[in-house]
JSON list of C-alpha atoms in Angstrom, two decimals:
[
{"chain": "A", "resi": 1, "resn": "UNK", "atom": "CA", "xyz": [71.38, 170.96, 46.78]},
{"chain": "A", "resi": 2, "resn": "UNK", "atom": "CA", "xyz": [74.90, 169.79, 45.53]},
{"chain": "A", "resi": 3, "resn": "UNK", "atom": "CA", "xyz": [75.56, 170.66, 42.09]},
{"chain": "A", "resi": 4, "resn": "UNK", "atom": "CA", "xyz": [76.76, 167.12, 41.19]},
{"chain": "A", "resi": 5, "resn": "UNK", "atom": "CA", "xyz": [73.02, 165.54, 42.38]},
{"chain": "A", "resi": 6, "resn": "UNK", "atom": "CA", "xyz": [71.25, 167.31, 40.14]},
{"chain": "A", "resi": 7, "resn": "UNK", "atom": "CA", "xyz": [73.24, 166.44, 37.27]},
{"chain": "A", "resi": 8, "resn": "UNK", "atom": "CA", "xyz": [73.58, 162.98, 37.92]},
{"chain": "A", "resi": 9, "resn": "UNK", "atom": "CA", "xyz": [69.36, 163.73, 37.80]},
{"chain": "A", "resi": 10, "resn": "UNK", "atom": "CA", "xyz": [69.39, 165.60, 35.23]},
{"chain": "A", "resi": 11, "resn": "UNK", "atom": "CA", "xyz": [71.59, 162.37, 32.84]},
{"chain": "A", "resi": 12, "resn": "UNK", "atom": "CA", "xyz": [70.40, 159.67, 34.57]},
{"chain": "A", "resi": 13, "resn": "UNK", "atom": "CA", "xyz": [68.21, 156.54, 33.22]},
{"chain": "A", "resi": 14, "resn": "UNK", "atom": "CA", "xyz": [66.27, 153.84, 34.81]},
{"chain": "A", "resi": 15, "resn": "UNK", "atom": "CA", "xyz": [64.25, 151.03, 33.39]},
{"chain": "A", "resi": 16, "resn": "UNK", "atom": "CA", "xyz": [62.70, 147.97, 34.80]},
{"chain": "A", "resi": 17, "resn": "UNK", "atom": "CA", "xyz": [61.32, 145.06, 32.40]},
{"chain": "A", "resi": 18, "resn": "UNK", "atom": "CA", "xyz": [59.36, 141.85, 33.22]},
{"chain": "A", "resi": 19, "resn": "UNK", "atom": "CA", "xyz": [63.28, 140.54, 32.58]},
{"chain": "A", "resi": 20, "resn": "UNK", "atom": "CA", "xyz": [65.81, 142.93, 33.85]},
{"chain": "A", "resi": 21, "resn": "UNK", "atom": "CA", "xyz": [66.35, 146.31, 35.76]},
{"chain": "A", "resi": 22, "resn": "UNK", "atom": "CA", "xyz": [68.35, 148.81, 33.23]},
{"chain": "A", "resi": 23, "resn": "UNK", "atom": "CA", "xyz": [70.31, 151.67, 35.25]},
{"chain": "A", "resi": 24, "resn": "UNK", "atom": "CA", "xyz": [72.89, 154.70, 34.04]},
{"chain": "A", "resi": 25, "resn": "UNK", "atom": "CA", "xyz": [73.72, 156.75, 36.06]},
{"chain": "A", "resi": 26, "resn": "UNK", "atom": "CA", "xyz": [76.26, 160.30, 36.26]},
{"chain": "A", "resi": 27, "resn": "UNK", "atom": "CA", "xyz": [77.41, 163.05, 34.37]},
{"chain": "A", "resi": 28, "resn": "UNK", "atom": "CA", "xyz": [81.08, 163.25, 34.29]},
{"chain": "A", "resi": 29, "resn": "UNK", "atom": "CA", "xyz": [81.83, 159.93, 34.95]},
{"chain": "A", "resi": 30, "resn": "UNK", "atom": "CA", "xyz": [78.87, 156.62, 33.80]},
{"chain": "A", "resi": 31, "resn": "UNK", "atom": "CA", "xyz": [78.01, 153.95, 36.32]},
{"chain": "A", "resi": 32, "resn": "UNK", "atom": "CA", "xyz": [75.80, 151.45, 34.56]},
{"chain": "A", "resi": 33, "resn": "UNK", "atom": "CA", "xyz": [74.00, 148.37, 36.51]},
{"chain": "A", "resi": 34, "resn": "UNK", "atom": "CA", "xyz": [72.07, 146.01, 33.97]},
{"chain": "A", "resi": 35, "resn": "UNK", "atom": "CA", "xyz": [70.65, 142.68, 35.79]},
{"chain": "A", "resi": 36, "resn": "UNK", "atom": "CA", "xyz": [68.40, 139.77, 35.09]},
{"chain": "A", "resi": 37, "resn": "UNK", "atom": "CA", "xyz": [65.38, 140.39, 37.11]},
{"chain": "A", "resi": 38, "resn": "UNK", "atom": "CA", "xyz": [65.42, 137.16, 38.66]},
{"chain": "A", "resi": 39, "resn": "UNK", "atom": "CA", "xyz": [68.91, 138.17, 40.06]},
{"chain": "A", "resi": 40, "resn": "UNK", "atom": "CA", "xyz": [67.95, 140.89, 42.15]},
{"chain": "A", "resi": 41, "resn": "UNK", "atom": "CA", "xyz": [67.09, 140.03, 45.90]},
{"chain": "A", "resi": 42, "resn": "UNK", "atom": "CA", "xyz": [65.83, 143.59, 46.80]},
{"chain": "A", "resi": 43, "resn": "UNK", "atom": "CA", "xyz": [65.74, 147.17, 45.74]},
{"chain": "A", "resi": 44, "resn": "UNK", "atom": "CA", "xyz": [66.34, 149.33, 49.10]},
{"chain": "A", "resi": 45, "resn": "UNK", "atom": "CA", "xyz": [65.68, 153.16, 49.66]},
{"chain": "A", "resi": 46, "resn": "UNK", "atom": "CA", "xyz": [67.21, 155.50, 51.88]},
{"chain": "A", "resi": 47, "resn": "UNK", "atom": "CA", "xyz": [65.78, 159.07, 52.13]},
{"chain": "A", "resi": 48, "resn": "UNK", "atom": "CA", "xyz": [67.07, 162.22, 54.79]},
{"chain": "A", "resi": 49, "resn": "UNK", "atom": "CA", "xyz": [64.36, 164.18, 55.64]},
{"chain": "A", "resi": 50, "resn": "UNK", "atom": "CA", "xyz": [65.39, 166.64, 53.24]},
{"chain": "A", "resi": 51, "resn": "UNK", "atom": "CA", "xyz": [65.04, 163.93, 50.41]},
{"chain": "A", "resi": 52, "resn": "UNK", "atom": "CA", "xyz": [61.52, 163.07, 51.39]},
{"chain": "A", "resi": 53, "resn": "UNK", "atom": "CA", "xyz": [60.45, 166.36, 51.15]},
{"chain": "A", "resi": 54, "resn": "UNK", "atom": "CA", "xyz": [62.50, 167.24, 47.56]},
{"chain": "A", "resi": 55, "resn": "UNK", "atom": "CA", "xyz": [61.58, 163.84, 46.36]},
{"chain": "A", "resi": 56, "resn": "UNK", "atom": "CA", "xyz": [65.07, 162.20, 45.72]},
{"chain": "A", "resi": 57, "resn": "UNK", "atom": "CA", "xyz": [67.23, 159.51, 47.72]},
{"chain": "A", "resi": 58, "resn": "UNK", "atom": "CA", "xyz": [69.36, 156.50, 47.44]},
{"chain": "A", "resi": 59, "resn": "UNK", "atom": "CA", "xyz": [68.44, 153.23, 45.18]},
{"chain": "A", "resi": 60, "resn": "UNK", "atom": "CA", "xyz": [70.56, 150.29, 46.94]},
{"chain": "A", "resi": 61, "resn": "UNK", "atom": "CA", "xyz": [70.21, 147.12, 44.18]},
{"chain": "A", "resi": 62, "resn": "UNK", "atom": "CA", "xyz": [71.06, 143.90, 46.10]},
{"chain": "A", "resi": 63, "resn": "UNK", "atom": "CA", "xyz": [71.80, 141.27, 44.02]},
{"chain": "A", "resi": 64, "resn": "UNK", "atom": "CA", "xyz": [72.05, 137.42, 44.45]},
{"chain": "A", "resi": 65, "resn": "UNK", "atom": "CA", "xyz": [74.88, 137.08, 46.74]},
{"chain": "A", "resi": 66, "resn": "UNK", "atom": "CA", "xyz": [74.91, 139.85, 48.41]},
{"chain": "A", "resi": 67, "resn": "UNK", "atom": "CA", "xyz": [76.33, 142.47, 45.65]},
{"chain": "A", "resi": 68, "resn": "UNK", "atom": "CA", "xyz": [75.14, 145.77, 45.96]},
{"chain": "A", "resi": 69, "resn": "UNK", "atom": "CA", "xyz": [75.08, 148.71, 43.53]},
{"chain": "A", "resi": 70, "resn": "UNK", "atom": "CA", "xyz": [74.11, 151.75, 45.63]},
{"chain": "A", "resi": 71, "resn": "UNK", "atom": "CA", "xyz": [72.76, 155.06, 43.58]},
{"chain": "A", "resi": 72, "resn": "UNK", "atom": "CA", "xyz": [72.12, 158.47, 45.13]},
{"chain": "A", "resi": 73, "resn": "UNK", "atom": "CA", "xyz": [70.16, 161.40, 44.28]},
{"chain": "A", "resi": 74, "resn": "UNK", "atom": "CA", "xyz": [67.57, 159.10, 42.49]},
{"chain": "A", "resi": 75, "resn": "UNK", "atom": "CA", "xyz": [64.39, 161.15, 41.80]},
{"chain": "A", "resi": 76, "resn": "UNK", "atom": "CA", "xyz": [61.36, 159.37, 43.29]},
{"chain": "A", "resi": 77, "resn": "UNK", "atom": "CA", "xyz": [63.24, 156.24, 44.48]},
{"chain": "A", "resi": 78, "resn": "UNK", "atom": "CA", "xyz": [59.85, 154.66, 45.90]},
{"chain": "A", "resi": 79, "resn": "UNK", "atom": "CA", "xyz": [58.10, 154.56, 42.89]},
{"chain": "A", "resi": 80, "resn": "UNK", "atom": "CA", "xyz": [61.12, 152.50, 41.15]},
{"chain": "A", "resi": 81, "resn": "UNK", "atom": "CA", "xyz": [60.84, 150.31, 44.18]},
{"chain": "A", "resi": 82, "resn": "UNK", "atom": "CA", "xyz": [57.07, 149.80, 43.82]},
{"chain": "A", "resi": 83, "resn": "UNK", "atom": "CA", "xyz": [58.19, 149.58, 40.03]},
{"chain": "A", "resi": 84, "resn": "UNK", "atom": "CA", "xyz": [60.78, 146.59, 40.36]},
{"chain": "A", "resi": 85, "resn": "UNK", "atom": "CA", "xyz": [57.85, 144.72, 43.24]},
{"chain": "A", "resi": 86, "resn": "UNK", "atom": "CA", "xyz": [55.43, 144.74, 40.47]},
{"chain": "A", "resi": 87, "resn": "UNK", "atom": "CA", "xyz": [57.96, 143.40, 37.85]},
{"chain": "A", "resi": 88, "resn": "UNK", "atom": "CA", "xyz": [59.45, 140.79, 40.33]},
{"chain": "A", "resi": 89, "resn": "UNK", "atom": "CA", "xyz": [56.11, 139.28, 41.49]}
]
């Protein structure tokens, strides 16, 4: 487990609204991602084997036009999916 995943977990923030999806992410260096709601076209997940069974993996945001704002290491990235279905409708 690389020592930069788990601090990106351990100062990492993610909220989803009925309005927007909130994201900062890193340690060293701050990648933020803050987006109307209605914006976002999908909220992918990629997992290794290894991720499904530590609970962590990749959060892809794809935004209107085809923008997307990949974030790994992501602790239970299907429950922000499920999350950001239930917000979007």
């Amino acid at each position: 487990f690389p020592v930069t995943i788990l601090l990106n977990y351990l100062n990492s923030e993610f909220a989803i609204t009925n309005k927007r999806i909130i994201i900062k992410y890193g340690s060293l260096s701050i990648k933020t991602l803050e987006m109307n709601i209605s914006k976002v076209e999908s909220v992918n997940v990629e997992q290794s084997f290894l991720g499904r069974l530590l609970g962590y993996g990749t959060i892809i945001v794809v935004g209107t036009g085809g923008t997307k704002e990949p974030f790994a290491g992501i602790s239970a990235p299907l429950v922000f999916r499920k999350k950001f279905q239930e917000a979007h409708g």
